[in-house]
Amino acid sequence: MVGELKRSGETIDSESDTNNINNDSTNQEKKIKLQSKDLSHGSQPVSTIEIIPSDNYRKFKEQGFKSKDQDIHGTQLTSIFERELSELEHDAAAVNEHDSNYSRDPLPKDFDPTKFDISFQQIEAEQSNLPGFKDENTSSIVRFFGVTTEGYSVLCNVTGFKHYLYVPQPSADTAQDPKERAKFIDYLNDTFEHAVDSIEVVERQSIWGYAGDAKIPFWKIYVTYPSVINKLRSAFERGHLTFNSWFSNGATTYDNIAYPLRLMVDCGIVGMSWITLPKSKYKMVSGHDRVSTAQLEVSINFRELIAHPAEGEWSHSAPLRILSFDIECAGRIGVFPEPEQDPVIQIANVVSIAGAKKPFIRNVFTVGSCSSITGSQIFAHETEEEMLKHWKDFILQVDPDVIIGYNTTNFDIPYLINRAKALKINSFPYFGRLTNVKQEIKSSVFSSKAYGTRESKNVNIDGRLQLDLLQFVQREYKLRSYTLNAVSAHFLGEQKEDVHYSIITDLFKGDSETRRRLAVYCLKDAYLPLRLLEKLMGLVNYTEMARVTGVPFSYLLARGQQIKVVSQLFRKCIQIDTVIPNMSSQASDEQYEGATVIEPIRGYYDVPIATLDFNSLYPSIMMAHNLCYTTLCNKATVERLQLKKDEDYIITPNGDYFVTDKKRRGILPIILDELLSARKRAKKDLRNEKDPFKRDVLNGRQLALKISANSVYGFTGATVGKLPCLAISSSVTAFGREMIMKTKKAVQEKYSIKNGYEHDSIVVYGDTDSVMVKFGSTDLKKVMDLGTEAAAYVSTLFKHPINLEFEKAYFPYLLINKKRYAGLFWTKTEKYDKLDQKGLASVRRDSCSLVSIVMNKVLKKILIERDVDGAIAYVKTVIDDILQNRVDISKLIISKTLAPNYTNPQPHAVLTERMKKRDGMGPNVGDRVDYVIIGGNGKLYNRAEDPLYVLEHNLQVDSKYYLNNQLQNPIISIIAPIIGDKKANAMFIVKSIKINTGNTKGGLMSFVKKVEACKGCRAPLKKGESTLCANCQTRSSEIFIKELYDVRELEEKFARLWTECQRCAGNLHNEVLCSNKNCDIFYMRVKVKKELQEKVEQLSKW
Amino acid sequence: MDSLLKKFNEDREKDPEVVSRVQIKEEFEDVNPFELKWNERNYDGQFYHIYQYRLTTLRARVESECQRKWDNGFKLNGKLVVKKEKVLDVQANQPCWCIGTIYCEMKYKPNVLEEVINDTYGAPDLVKSYADPEGDDQIMLEDESGRLLLVGDFIKSTPFVTGTVVGLLGMEADPGTFQVLDICYPKGLTQPPMPFPMSMNNDNNGNILNNGNDKVALISGLNINTTSVSTLLRIRLLQEYLNGSLYGENKSISTISRLIICGNSVEFDIANKDQDKLSKSLDQFGEFLGNILQTISVDILPGENDPSDRSLPQQPLHKALFKDSLRPYFDNSNKSLLNLVTNPYKFKINGWDLLTLSGQSINDIVKYVVPSKEGKEDDDDMDIDDSINKEDTMEHRLDLMECTMKWQNMVPTSPDTLWCYPYKNRDPFILNEWPHLYIVGNQPEFSKRIIKMSNDIKISMITLPKFSKTGQFVLLDLKTLETEVVTLNL
């Protein structure tokens, strides 16, 4: 199913998402990017991220101060002891370290199905069947896994539900004859394995098009085996049925949806919602019929269960058990671990109850002895087999509802399964909730315009949700790097020691102490995903999204965007007796015009610029103009039904016909209205809520509602989608274009000198749903007032609920180009909110970090400090630093991912080959390759070099490349609007370059005889002279001071860098093994070590 | 004319009599543990070596003390107290003691990573304190196995800084945390024999050379700066005083046998990068030395701002810093006249052990313990019950000096926040015996305290004020260890 995603559909979706997210981005601390065509726009460059203080531990009020009691050694001892001991609390620690009973609480002894309802939150739904069992003539069931409020695990078999599809009733008279229908059913059963149960005649309307209000008869065809439905559908559509020529020419079928989702829609069950099984209505599954490890395994007919909307008392979450784990493998030298060869040596587990402050399980499974770790349990094993079996038993005992980790989907879980297979542990891959279902690895390819092509592995762990934090972050955020280190640094403000996989083996082969160190690493790697999940509210937000859109939780990561809109569409249609046609998915070349960008008037504006935005532009257009599948009509229908223009129907700017809500209210406007109304309620509740966790839930809900509303437009424009309707999407954008031009005209007309205003207003820029207006006044308060007034005035020109709003003012504002600008962001006159930028090169991933550093600093100087001269002076110093080789190499590193093959030579690919020849090993496909461009005359792709190699061999970086190819264009683009193109370009015209001879080897330098040089004037020293020639002896102190202070500076730098690394490593007594090349000081510390040693040697000659 | 001449001769004062200075016996050790030759340095190592060595060395001392104090059937709440070999061996519901290195995770510690990320590396360091006024700093006990977070009221009342090795008694509270009930310091050290009764200063003929007071002058923070008139005047006054040219106090000046300069002789702001200014200051300092060396012997320690290493131990000021006229003094044979030493340095004068530091260590420890007041208006809200002395007073600094003696580490915060050389298998800052005098320079004020350590050992602690600010220096009587503060007012 994953492979069914449509590329261009995602494109449209992405575009809509981008626009609306940009529109509302100011309301969020972190931008959540669902899908975006221009992914680079909204993200923040790594180098400007402000580190968030960590709350890794609970805080204590403590300071180290001298006590007034001088003598603690004897007399004061008992009183302090008694007082402190009475305050000690050790139950939590004891439970954590000694208690091995992690099982769920047992069911009450007096539990009785005839006396107790079961209410549980269902977390997963899957289709299955019970052989030898029939309820309403079907053995198909939907299994819901869940948890009760008390924490009991539940497996609920929902029985009796038959899948169905719709076909229009044939026009022949014989079709209305029940006997003929009975014969037809027999015919179908002969053809389709006796799977057809019955045909029900119902009155329905198709969602597609307006043709009056009449409902027509449809056949609702029930089947007993859901798997048959696709064949049945194809037979109808292709005209393969020969009974009475009823469907011989083919027929459109209606309502194509998966069986579990069908049941959920019909029963009103949304993802992650609560279900109540009334007492006496459900049956306990007993004894040998049980198939799961659930405490409550029950069956109920689908008509008997009570589905609760996720509102009020049913909006809470069950105490879900979240397991985060990490494995360590012992790889061979230079080889990434393979399950057939390399053992799993440690597994760390951290288990927490959703919403709890702290995990209640922290343990590590190890092969070989391991010393204890405070606050954690160590399970040492003699063999790997023993450990894997014990871990599987642990999983079954703990019974997690959610399994998380970092890259667990593609690495940890498949590795464990394949490793157990290699070791022939046949009992291992049975850690799901269904005892007889084996865990198997399936590969799939997920492809979309937003994410590119990703190969993914799926493992069926029945009844347990899987949430891979790597996939979650990749899907929701745009970052420079997705290593656990980089992500933790970004979101949690913490660096983590990054130990190379080759060192893992050495630590493992040491003793119990080195294995303890490895276990601490492993525990950290297991704990971080849990903290990321909390910080990013992954579970909360996805839960609310599942509830809003109605899809199961697992669909959110595994499926695309369309299924969410499909689910909402089906839920609305079932309420109004509407059926959805199964449109054939045909790729179309038909395009329509997108959004408008008003041509920018480039420049640097030292006056406030007001931004006016349309609230939820595309949803509001669809609601205002009643654009929907159900309201779409054409000229013929208008004439046939004698409709009046602008009263009964409208014609959109691009010529499409839609009836007004006087005739029929469209389903999409109804859905949007409900989503946006619910969002208003959620935001209102959010303001009133005091409980932090409930606030998180409400925020997740309002976010899910907003994202869902924004994705409806894109759904209609997905030409390779479920229900494409270009008439809707192109009309929406046409209205949008019309509106933005109308807004521009209205503002410029009204706010002009001839109307009594001090200045003529100018719309300097506009993009899709916003305009940026220069009113002319230099007073920020006045401009804000004018902006508010103008927005209110323009809103009156448009139909409800279209609304234009003054959102913010930029002051000052630097407008560079379309979709590229920067400005100081104001919503209050007292102080600016932030520095806002869009589309600038600082976020480009193929540039070195120096570019983003310089750009951010220049923008700050220009926009915050209003110091243009200072910015130019700063750029000049940077240019000097580059030319004189004073820039730290860390800032010059370019990083790219190594792909399988390239048609043209690529710098990082050529470098990888060279590294493999040189060292025997190098990056693998998929790894990021760090490189710098060194000097020389060769081709660019031959001058990429490993930064460590450059430091080791004192190679010269190519200053001209970094100046002209990396830095010049971005800097000029932001400086030229202020000082002019000529002056900006002049800054980059290089007059001279200082060549550092250094210790470079090779070439002509090989023939040069090395002699000692005077430290002052570099003239060759004569015999007997030690460090200075005769002429320089007179100013020896001056020269010595310079040398000494170079050493002084490097001593401080060395000490600061390596002490920071020592702190970051988390232990002062162990060697720093970190090899995190993404760390900003990694290359700095390598370089300073070398430089200091050299400088000290020079100084020893005095 | 003759009568005029005769009258002049009658009115003329007698030439001052030549007075000899008291001679003291200063022994110059063959081995200075703080010496680091440039060509013998190796920066391949990391800082974990020094922590390992420190823990290994001091752990043995702490352990014997802990066993004396807490072992042999010691019980808490009816439970037997057990010893833990490693920090991560601590288990729940077990009163226990273990030994480790203290590590302080503090909000305002210098963080080069953050500075590089925010591109502020190289900006002046304006941090007055590392401590978080909100009290959210974390103190941990650490060894090779891992870390334990320390909690409890005991933590608030006892000084904890990074790098100290102590034994702690307590119990695991929350998983991964340790509630501290008591602390144990390393076992007491010995002290070199005191010169009491003092051997009389004799010459080879058995004659008593001097029966008066033998003194040394201790000074720090000259901060010579050629642009500051007041500093130059103070230096000129000091020079005159030392040469006996002030107030005619020749006799008392003659009892000052040596001058020990404890750091920060020249003022240089590295941010200025004005090398010429430093050269002029050094020339001025050289002139000052040249003048006083004609009458008094000098020992010089480098200070934080002096042209020497940035990291500890600082090496002696190099001869290349001074003019040729001073070159003869730099000969090794003239150590008795001009002795350029390291920081820290241990003198042995008349049998006394003087441990001298120029002040970076105490100044850094203060940053761990005293929160900054900046931005905190509501100081009145602080708990009155706090027995903590959160002010930066001299009493408090003396407390911290006393702590360094207890910790047996003169510079515990190296290398974490006070930069030092990455030693491999030694730590010269560990004390192997207690000194008689413990002198720290460049402190806000003069202060003195005699502390009593275990085994009835006494240590005299002296803080030296900054001369440039106070005009004060200290005369130490080598017979009675009495101190006298001399103030040169402008």
mmCIF file of C-alpha atoms in Angstrom, chain A residues 217-323:
data_model
loop_
_atom_site.group_PDB
_atom_site.id
_atom_site.type_symbol
_atom_site.label_atom_id
_atom_site.label_comp_id
_atom_site.label_asym_id
_atom_site.label_seq_id
_atom_site.Cartn_x
_atom_site.Cartn_y
_atom_site.Cartn_z
ATOM 1 C CA PRO A 217 -30.740 3.371 -6.214
ATOM 2 C CA PHE A 218 -27.440 1.658 -5.564
ATOM 3 C CA TRP A 219 -26.658 -1.937 -4.840
ATOM 4 C CA LYS A 220 -24.732 -2.386 -1.671
ATOM 5 C CA ILE A 221 -22.975 -5.691 -2.146
ATOM 6 C CA TYR A 222 -21.768 -7.383 1.029
ATOM 7 C CA VAL A 223 -18.964 -9.913 0.990
ATOM 8 C CA THR A 224 -17.933 -12.432 3.604
ATOM 9 C CA TYR A 225 -14.228 -12.407 2.776
ATOM 10 C CA PRO A 226 -12.746 -8.899 2.523
ATOM 11 C CA SER A 227 -9.939 -10.081 0.270
ATOM 12 C CA VAL A 228 -12.425 -10.870 -2.500
ATOM 13 C CA ILE A 229 -13.622 -7.313 -2.817
ATOM 14 C CA ASN A 230 -10.847 -6.147 -5.116
ATOM 15 C CA LYS A 231 -11.485 -8.899 -7.616
ATOM 16 C CA LEU A 232 -15.177 -8.221 -7.433
ATOM 17 C CA ARG A 233 -14.600 -4.532 -8.002
ATOM 18 C CA SER A 234 -12.403 -5.162 -11.000
ATOM 19 C CA ALA A 235 -14.985 -7.482 -12.491
ATOM 20 C CA PHE A 236 -17.656 -4.830 -12.278
ATOM 21 C CA GLU A 237 -15.413 -2.082 -13.607
ATOM 22 C CA ARG A 238 -14.008 -4.052 -16.531
ATOM 23 C CA GLY A 239 -17.324 -5.589 -17.568
ATOM 24 C CA HIS A 240 -16.299 -9.148 -16.849
ATOM 25 C CA LEU A 241 -19.721 -10.076 -15.485
ATOM 26 C CA THR A 242 -21.994 -11.789 -18.020
ATOM 27 C CA PHE A 243 -25.175 -12.089 -16.023
ATOM 28 C CA ASN A 244 -28.084 -10.565 -18.007
ATOM 29 C CA SER A 245 -25.726 -8.051 -19.604
ATOM 30 C CA TRP A 246 -26.304 -5.881 -16.563
ATOM 31 C CA PHE A 247 -22.685 -4.847 -16.203
ATOM 32 C CA SER A 248 -21.205 -6.064 -19.461
ATOM 33 C CA ASN A 249 -20.062 -2.565 -20.443
ATOM 34 C CA GLY A 250 -18.386 -2.033 -17.148
ATOM 35 C CA ALA A 251 -19.630 0.043 -14.280
ATOM 36 C CA THR A 252 -18.219 2.539 -11.835
ATOM 37 C CA THR A 253 -17.863 1.083 -8.379
ATOM 38 C CA TYR A 254 -18.100 3.183 -5.267
ATOM 39 C CA ASP A 255 -16.404 3.288 -1.866
ATOM 40 C CA ASN A 256 -12.959 1.764 -2.231
ATOM 41 C CA ILE A 257 -11.498 1.628 1.249
ATOM 42 C CA ALA A 258 -9.656 -0.895 3.385
ATOM 43 C CA TYR A 259 -11.721 -3.232 5.575
ATOM 44 C CA PRO A 260 -10.495 -2.013 9.008
ATOM 45 C CA LEU A 261 -10.998 1.584 7.964
ATOM 46 C CA ARG A 262 -14.428 0.698 6.588
ATOM 47 C CA LEU A 263 -15.434 -0.698 9.942
ATOM 48 C CA MET A 264 -13.994 2.283 11.775
ATOM 49 C CA VAL A 265 -15.839 4.704 9.536
ATOM 50 C CA ASP A 266 -19.132 2.847 9.860
ATOM 51 C CA CYS A 267 -18.812 2.473 13.618
ATOM 52 C CA GLY A 268 -17.529 5.987 14.175
ATOM 53 C CA ILE A 269 -14.186 4.838 15.542
ATOM 54 C CA VAL A 270 -11.262 7.187 15.037
ATOM 55 C CA GLY A 271 -7.601 6.396 15.590
ATOM 56 C CA MET A 272 -6.444 6.248 19.217
ATOM 57 C CA SER A 273 -9.960 6.709 20.535
ATOM 58 C CA TRP A 274 -11.777 4.908 23.313
ATOM 59 C CA ILE A 275 -14.184 2.018 22.889
ATOM 60 C CA THR A 276 -16.550 0.707 25.526
ATOM 61 C CA LEU A 277 -17.633 -2.896 25.528
ATOM 62 C CA PRO A 278 -20.852 -3.029 27.542
ATOM 63 C CA LYS A 279 -21.182 -5.730 30.120
ATOM 64 C CA SER A 280 -22.829 -8.921 28.946
ATOM 65 C CA LYS A 281 -22.408 -7.881 25.335
ATOM 66 C CA TYR A 282 -18.883 -9.162 24.951
ATOM 67 C CA LYS A 283 -17.501 -12.614 25.408
ATOM 68 C CA MET A 284 -14.213 -13.587 26.938
ATOM 69 C CA VAL A 285 -12.067 -15.725 24.695
ATOM 70 C CA SER A 286 -11.084 -18.707 26.723
ATOM 71 C CA GLY A 287 -8.343 -21.237 26.987
ATOM 72 C CA HIS A 288 -7.014 -22.692 23.810
ATOM 73 C CA ASP A 289 -8.888 -20.177 21.669
ATOM 74 C CA ARG A 290 -6.701 -17.369 22.881
ATOM 75 C CA VAL A 291 -4.174 -16.078 20.396
ATOM 76 C CA SER A 292 -2.574 -13.236 22.314
ATOM 77 C CA THR A 293 -0.783 -12.205 25.465
ATOM 78 C CA ALA A 294 -3.437 -9.633 26.270
ATOM 79 C CA GLN A 295 -4.940 -9.739 29.715
ATOM 80 C CA LEU A 296 -8.387 -9.263 28.259
ATOM 81 C CA GLU A 297 -9.042 -11.097 25.008
ATOM 82 C CA VAL A 298 -12.669 -10.604 24.057
ATOM 83 C CA SER A 299 -15.091 -10.758 21.151
ATOM 84 C CA ILE A 300 -17.987 -8.490 20.380
ATOM 85 C CA ASN A 301 -20.291 -7.881 17.469
ATOM 86 C CA PHE A 302 -19.650 -4.641 15.701
ATOM 87 C CA ARG A 303 -23.152 -3.408 16.480
ATOM 88 C CA GLU A 304 -22.695 -3.818 20.216
ATOM 89 C CA LEU A 305 -19.592 -1.772 20.905
ATOM 90 C CA ILE A 306 -19.772 1.866 21.865
ATOM 91 C CA ALA A 307 -17.346 4.129 20.088
ATOM 92 C CA HIS A 308 -16.563 7.368 21.850
ATOM 93 C CA PRO A 309 -15.615 10.537 20.073
ATOM 94 C CA ALA A 310 -12.300 11.844 21.359
ATOM 95 C CA GLU A 311 -13.926 14.617 23.334
ATOM 96 C CA GLY A 312 -14.412 15.578 26.931
ATOM 97 C CA GLU A 313 -13.793 12.686 29.240
ATOM 98 C CA TRP A 314 -12.694 10.518 26.337
ATOM 99 C CA SER A 315 -9.902 12.792 25.239
ATOM 100 C CA HIS A 316 -7.407 11.440 27.730
ATOM 101 C CA SER A 317 -4.776 8.840 27.019
ATOM 102 C CA ALA A 318 -4.419 5.420 28.554
ATOM 103 C CA PRO A 319 -1.235 4.722 30.557
ATOM 104 C CA LEU A 320 0.616 3.429 27.508
ATOM 105 C CA ARG A 321 3.898 1.675 28.096
ATOM 106 C CA ILE A 322 6.630 3.108 25.924
ATOM 107 C CA LEU A 323 9.763 1.069 25.389
#
